[in-house]
GROMACS .gro file of C-alpha atoms in nm:
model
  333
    1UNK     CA    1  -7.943   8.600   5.542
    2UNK     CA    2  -8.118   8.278   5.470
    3UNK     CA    3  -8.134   8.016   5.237
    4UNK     CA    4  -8.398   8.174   5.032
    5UNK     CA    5  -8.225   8.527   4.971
    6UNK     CA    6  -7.879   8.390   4.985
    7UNK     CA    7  -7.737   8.112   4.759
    8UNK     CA    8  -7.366   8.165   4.859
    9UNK     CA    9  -7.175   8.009   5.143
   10UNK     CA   10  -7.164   8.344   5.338
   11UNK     CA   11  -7.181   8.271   5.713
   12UNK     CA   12  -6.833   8.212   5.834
   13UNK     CA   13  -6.790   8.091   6.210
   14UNK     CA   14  -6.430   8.098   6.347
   15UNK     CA   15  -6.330   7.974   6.684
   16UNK     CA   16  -6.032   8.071   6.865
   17UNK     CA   17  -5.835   8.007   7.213
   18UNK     CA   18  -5.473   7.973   7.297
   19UNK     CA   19  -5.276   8.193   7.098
   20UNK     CA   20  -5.599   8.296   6.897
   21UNK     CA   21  -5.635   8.682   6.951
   22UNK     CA   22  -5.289   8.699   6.739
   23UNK     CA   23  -5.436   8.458   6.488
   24UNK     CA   24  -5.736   8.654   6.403
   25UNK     CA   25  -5.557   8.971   6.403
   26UNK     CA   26  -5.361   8.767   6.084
   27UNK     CA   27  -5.627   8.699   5.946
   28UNK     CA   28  -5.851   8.975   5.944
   29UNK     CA   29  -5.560   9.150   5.792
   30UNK     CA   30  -5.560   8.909   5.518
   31UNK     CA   31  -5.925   8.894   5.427
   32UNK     CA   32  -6.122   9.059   5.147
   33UNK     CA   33  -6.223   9.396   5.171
   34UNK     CA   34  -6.501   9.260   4.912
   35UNK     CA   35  -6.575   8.970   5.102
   36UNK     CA   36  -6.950   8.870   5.017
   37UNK     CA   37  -7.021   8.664   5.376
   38UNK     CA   38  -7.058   8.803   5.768
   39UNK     CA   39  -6.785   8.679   6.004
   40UNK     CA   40  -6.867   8.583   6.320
   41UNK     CA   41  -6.575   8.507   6.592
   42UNK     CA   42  -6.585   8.333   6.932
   43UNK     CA   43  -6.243   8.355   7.130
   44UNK     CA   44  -6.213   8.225   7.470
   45UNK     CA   45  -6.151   8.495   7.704
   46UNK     CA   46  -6.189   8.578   8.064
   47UNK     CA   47  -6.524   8.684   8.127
   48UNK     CA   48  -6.428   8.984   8.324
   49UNK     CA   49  -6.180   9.111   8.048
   50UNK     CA   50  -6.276   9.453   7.844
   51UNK     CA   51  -6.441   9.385   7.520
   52UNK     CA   52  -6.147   9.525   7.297
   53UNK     CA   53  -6.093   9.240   7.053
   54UNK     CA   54  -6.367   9.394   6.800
   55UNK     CA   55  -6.142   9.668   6.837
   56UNK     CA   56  -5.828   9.544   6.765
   57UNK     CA   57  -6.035   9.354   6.472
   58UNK     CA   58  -6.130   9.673   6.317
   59UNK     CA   59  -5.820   9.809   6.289
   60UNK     CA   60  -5.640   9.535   6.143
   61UNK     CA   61  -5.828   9.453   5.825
   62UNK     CA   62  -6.033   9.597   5.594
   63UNK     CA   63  -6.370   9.468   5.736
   64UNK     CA   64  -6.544   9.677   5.993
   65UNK     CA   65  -6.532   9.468   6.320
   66UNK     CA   66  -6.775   9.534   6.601
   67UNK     CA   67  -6.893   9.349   6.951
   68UNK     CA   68  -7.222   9.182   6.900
   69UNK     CA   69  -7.528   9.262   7.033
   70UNK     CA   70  -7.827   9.049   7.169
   71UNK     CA   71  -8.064   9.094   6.810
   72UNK     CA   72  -7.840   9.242   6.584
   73UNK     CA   73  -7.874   9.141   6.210
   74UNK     CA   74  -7.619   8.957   5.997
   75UNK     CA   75  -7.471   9.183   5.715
   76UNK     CA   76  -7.183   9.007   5.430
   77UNK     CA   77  -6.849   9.239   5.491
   78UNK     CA   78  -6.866   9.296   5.830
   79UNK     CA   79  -6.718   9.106   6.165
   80UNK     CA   80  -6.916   9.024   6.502
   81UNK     CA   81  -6.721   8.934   6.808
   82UNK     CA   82  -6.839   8.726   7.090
   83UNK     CA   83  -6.855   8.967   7.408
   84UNK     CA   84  -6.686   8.831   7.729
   85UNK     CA   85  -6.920   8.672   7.928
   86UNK     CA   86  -7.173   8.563   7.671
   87UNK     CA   87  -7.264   8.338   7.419
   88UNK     CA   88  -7.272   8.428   7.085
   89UNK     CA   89  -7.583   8.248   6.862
   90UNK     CA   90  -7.671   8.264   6.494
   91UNK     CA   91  -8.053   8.307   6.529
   92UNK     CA   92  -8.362   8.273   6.267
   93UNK     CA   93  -8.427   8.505   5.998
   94UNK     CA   94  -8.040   8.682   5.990
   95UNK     CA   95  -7.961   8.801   6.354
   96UNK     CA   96  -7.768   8.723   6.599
   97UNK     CA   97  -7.870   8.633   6.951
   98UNK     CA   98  -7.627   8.717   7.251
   99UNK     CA   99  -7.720   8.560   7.566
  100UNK     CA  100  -7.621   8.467   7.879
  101UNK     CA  101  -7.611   8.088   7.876
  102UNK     CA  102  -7.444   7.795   8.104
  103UNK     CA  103  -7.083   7.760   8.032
  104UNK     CA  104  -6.997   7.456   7.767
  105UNK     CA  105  -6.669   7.318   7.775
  106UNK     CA  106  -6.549   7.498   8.043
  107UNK     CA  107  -6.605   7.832   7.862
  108UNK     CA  108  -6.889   8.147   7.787
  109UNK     CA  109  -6.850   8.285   7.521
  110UNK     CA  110  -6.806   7.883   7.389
  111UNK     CA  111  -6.728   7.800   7.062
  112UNK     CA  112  -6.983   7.508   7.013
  113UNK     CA  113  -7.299   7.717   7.077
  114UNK     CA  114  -7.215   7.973   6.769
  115UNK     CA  115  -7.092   7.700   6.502
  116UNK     CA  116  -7.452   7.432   6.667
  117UNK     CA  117  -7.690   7.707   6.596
  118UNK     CA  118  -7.532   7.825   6.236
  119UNK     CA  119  -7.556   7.477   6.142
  120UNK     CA  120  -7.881   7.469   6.199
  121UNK     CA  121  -8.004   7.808   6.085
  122UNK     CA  122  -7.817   7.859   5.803
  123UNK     CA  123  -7.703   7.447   5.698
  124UNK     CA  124  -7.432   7.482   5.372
  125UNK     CA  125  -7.435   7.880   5.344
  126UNK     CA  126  -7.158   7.804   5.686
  127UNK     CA  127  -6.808   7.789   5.651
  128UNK     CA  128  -6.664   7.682   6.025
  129UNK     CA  129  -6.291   7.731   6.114
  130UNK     CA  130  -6.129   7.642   6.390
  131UNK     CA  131  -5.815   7.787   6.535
  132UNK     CA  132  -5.535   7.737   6.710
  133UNK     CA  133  -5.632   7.678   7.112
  134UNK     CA  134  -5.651   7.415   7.409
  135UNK     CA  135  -5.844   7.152   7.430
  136UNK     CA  136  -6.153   7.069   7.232
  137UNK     CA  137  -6.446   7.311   7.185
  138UNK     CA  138  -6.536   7.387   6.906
  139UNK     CA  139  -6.483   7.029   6.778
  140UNK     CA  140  -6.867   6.902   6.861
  141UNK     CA  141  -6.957   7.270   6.646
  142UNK     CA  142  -6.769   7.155   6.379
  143UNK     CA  143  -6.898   6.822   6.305
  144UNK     CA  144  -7.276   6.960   6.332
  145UNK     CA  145  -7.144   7.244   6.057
  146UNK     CA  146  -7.055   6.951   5.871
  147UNK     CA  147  -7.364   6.696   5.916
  148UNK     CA  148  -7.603   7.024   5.809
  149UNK     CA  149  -7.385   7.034   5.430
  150UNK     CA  150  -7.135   7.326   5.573
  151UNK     CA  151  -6.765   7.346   5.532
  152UNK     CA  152  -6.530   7.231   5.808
  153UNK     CA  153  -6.173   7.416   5.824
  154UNK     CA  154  -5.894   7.333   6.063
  155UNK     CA  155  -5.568   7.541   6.112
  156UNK     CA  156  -5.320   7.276   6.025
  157UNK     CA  157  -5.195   7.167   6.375
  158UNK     CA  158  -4.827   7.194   6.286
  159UNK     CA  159  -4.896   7.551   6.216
  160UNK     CA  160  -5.078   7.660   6.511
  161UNK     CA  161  -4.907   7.806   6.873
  162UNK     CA  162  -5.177   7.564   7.007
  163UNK     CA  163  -5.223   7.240   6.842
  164UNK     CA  164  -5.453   7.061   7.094
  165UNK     CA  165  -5.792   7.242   6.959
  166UNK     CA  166  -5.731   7.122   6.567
  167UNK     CA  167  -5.631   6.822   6.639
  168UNK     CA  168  -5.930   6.738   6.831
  169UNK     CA  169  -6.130   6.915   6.566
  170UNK     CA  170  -5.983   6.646   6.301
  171UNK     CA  171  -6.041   6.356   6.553
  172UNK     CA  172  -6.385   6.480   6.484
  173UNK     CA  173  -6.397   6.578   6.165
  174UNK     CA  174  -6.131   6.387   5.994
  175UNK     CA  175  -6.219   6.548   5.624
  176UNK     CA  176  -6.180   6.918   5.722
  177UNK     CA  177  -5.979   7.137   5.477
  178UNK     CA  178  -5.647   7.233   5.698
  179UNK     CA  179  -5.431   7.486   5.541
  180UNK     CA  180  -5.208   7.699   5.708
  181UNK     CA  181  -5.319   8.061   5.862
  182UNK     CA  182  -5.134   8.207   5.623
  183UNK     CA  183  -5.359   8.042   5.350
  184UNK     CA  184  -5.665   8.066   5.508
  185UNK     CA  185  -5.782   8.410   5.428
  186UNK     CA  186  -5.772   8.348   5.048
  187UNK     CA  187  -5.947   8.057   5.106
  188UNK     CA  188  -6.228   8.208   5.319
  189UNK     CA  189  -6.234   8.427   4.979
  190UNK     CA  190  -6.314   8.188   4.743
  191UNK     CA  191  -6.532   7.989   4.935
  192UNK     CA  192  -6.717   8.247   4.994
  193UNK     CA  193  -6.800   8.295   4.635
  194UNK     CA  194  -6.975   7.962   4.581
  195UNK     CA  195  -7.265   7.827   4.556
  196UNK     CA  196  -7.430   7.681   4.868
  197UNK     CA  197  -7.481   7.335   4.747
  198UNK     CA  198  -7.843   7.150   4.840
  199UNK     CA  199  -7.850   7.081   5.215
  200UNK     CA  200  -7.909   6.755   5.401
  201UNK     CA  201  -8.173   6.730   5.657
  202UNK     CA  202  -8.101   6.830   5.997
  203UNK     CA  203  -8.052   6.515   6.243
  204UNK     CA  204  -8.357   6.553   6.511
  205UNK     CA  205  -8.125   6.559   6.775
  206UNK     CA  206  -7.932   6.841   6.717
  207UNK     CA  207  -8.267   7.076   6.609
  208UNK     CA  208  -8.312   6.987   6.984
  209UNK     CA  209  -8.016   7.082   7.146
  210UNK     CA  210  -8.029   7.413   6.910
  211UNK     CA  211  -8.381   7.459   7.067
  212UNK     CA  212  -8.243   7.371   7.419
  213UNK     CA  213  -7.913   7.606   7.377
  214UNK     CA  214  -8.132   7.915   7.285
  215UNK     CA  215  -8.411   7.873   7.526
  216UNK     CA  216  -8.103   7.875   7.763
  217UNK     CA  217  -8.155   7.494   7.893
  218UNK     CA  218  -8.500   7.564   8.118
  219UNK     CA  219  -8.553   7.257   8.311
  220UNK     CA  220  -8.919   7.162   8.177
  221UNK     CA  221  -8.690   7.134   7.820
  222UNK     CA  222  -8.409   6.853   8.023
  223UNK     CA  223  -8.625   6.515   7.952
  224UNK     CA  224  -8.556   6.647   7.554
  225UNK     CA  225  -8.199   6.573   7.537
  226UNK     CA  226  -8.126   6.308   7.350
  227UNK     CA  227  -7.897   6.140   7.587
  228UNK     CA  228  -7.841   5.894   7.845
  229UNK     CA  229  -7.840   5.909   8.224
  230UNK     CA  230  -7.497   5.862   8.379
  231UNK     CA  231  -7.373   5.840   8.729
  232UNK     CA  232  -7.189   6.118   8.728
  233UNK     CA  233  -7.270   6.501   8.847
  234UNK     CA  234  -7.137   6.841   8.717
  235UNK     CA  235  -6.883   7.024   8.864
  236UNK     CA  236  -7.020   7.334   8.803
  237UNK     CA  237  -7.366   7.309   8.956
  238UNK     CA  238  -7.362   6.891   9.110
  239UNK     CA  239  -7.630   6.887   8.897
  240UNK     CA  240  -7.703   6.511   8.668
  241UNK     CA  241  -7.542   6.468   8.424
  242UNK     CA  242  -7.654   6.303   8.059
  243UNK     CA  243  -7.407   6.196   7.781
  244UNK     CA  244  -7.473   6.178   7.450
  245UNK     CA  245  -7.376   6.003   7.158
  246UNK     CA  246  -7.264   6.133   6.841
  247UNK     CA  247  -7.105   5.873   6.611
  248UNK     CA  248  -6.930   5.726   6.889
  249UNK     CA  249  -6.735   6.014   7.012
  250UNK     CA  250  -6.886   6.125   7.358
  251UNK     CA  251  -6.975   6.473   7.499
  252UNK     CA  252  -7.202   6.589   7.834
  253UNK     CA  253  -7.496   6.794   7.948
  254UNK     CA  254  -7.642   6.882   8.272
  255UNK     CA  255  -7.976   7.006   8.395
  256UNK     CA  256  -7.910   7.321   8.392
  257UNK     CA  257  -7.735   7.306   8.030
  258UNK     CA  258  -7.335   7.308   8.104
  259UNK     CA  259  -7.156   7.096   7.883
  260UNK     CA  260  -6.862   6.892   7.792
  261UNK     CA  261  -6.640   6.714   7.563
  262UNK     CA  262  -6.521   6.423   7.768
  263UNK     CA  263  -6.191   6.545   7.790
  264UNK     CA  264  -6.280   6.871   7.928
  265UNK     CA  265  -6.522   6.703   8.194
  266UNK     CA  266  -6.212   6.493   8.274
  267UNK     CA  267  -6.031   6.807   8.334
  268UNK     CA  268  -6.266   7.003   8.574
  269UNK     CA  269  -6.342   6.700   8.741
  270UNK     CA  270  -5.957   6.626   8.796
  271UNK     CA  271  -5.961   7.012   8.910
  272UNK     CA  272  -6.233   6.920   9.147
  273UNK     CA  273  -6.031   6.643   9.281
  274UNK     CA  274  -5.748   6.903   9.363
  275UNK     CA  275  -5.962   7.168   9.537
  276UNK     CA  276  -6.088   6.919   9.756
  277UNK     CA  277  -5.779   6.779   9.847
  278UNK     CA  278  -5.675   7.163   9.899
  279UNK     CA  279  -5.950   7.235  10.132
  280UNK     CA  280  -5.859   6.941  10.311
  281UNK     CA  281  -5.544   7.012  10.369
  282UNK     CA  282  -5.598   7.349  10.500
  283UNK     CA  283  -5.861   7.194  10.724
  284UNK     CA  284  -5.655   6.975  10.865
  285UNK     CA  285  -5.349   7.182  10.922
  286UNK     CA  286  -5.569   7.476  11.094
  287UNK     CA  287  -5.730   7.139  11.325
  288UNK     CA  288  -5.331   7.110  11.434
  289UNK     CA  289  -5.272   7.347  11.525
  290UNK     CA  290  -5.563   7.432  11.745
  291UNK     CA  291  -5.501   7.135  11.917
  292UNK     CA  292  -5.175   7.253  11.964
  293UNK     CA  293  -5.300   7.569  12.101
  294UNK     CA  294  -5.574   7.400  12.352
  295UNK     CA  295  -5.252   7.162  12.455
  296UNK     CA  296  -5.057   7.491  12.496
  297UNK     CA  297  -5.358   7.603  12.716
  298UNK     CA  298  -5.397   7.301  12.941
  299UNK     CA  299  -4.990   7.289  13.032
  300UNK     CA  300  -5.024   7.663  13.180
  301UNK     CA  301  -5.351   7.571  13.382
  302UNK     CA  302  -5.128   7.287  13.499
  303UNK     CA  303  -5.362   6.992  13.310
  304UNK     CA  304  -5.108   6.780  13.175
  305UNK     CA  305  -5.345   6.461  13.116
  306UNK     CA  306  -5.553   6.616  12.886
  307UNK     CA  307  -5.240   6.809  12.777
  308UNK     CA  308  -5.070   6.527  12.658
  309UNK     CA  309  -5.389   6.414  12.472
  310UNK     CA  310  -5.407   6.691  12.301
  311UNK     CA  311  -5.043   6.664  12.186
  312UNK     CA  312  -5.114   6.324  12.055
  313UNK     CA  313  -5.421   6.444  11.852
  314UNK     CA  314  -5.189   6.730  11.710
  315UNK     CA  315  -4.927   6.561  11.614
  316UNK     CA  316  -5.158   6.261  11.442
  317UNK     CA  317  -5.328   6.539  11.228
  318UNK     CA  318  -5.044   6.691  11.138
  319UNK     CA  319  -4.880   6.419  11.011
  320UNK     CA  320  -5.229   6.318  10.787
  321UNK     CA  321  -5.156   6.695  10.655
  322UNK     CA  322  -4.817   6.595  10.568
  323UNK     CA  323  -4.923   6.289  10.324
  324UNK     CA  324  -5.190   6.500  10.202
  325UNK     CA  325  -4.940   6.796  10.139
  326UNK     CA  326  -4.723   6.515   9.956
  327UNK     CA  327  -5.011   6.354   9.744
  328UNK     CA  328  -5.105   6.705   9.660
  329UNK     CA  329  -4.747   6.731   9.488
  330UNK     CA  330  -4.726   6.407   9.343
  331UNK     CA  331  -5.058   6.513   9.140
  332UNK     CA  332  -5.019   6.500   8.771
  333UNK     CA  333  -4.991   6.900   8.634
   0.00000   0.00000   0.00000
């Protein structure tokens, strides 16, 4: 399925979170059973949880649904889903690559790395679609789907569970189509049936970070993103960190290839911020009441000098535990 052998706009990337697995069932209930384009579906899941969304997929609709494999080709009237615990690529030539990648945005299987590398590969032949779900993948996916001549399609945020994910997706991509779920599936249809319209060039940049995502982010390839050094480390690895620039709107990369929206770095690194203060707390508390214990000790043996300073020291800690324990609920949920 390329350009050459394929005039039609039939690569159709959907991402899903929140509220998505219902969602998709919808609309793979609603779709074609003629439908001339290969759907490919990322939705964020645990990455210990059974593959069974291909499953529940297949028996919904029409179109045969199946878990993708690392290699597997691309074939119109047919659905691939993500498998838990990997990313899911659109590779050269018609396949589709499966591999085991740093987490973006908090999540693998990520939504950005499957719409980035269908943009690239296959430029207008992609319809993206975004989904009901928290917080923002899938939005930096979107606008590349749209930069490389592709269609950009947002669940209307007043229809979805989950608002946060379209909405972030139209901060991005202000001109994406949003109709309802309920109208989607006919749409998907029809699209699906036109012409792929000339393509723009691909921007330099993101050829790179394509190149980058599927050579899994070695670190001879780092000095090649196109981004600038920041002060700040990742909370996944305390690796640097380098932000880049797309049209103002700001997203993340480390070393070792992680990445972020700048919302969702705010949010691990706020979750950072609260497992610290955790550990502390426990540290501090279990330093209490050992000194308690060692006072406890020194009273029987008849010590009560050193006693009494050990008292003092356990009763000064456990009072820092206390403010900690009351910071630690005075912390934004």
């Amino acid at each position: 399925m390329n350009a050459e052998r394929s005039p039609n706009r039939d690569v159709i990337v959907v991402g899903a979170s929140m509220g998505g697995i219902e969602a998709l069932s919808n609309l793979a209930n609603k779709l074609p059973a003629d439908l001339p384009a290969a759907v490919l579906v990322v939705q964020h899941i645990a990455e210990t949880s059974p593959a069974l969304l291909s499953a529940i997929l297949d028996r919904k609709g029409p179109l045969p649904a199946v878990t993708a494999e690392d290699r597997m080709p691309l074939e119109r009237g047919r659905i691939y889903v993500a498998p838990p615990g990997r990313h899911m690529l659109v590779g050269k030539g018609g396949t589709i690559r499966v591999v085991f990648g740093p987490r973006e945005n908090r999540a693998r299987p990520a939504i950005d790395p499957l719409f980035r590398t269908a943009a690239v590969h296959c430029r207008s032949q992609v319809i993206g679609v975004i989904l009901t779900g928290l917080l923002s993948d899938g939005a930096a996916g979107l606008y590349a789907v749209a930069r490389c001549g592709g269609v950009a399609i947002v669940q209307a945020p007043d229809d979805a569970p989950s608002p946060e994910m379209p909405r972030r997706a139209l901060e991005r991509v202000p001109e994406a189509v949003t109709p309802t779920l309920a109208e989607l599936a006919p749409l998907l249809g029809r699209l699906a049936r036109e012409p792929a319209p000339p393509p723009p060039e691909i921007p330099e940049t993101l050829e790179t970070e394509v190149r980058l995502t599927e050579r899994a982010m070695r670190n001879d390839d780092w000095f090649k993103v196109p981004g600038r050094p920041t002060n700040f480390t990742c909370p996944e690895c305390m690796g640097a960190i380098q932000e880049l620039d797309e049209s103002g709107q700001r997203r993340y990369r480390c070393r070792v290839g992680h990445a972020y929206s700048a919302e969702d770095l705010l949010g691990e690194k706020g979750s950072a911020v609260e497992d610290t203060l955790w550990v502390a707390l426990q540290t501090l508390e279990e330093r209490a009441e050992m000194l308690a214990s060692m006072a406890r000790d020194d009273r029987v043996r008849g010590r009560s000098h050193s006693a009494a300073g050990y008292e003092e020291r356990a009763r000064e800690t456990a009072t820092h535990a206390e403010r900690l324990r009351e910071l630690l609920r005075s912390l934004p949920v």
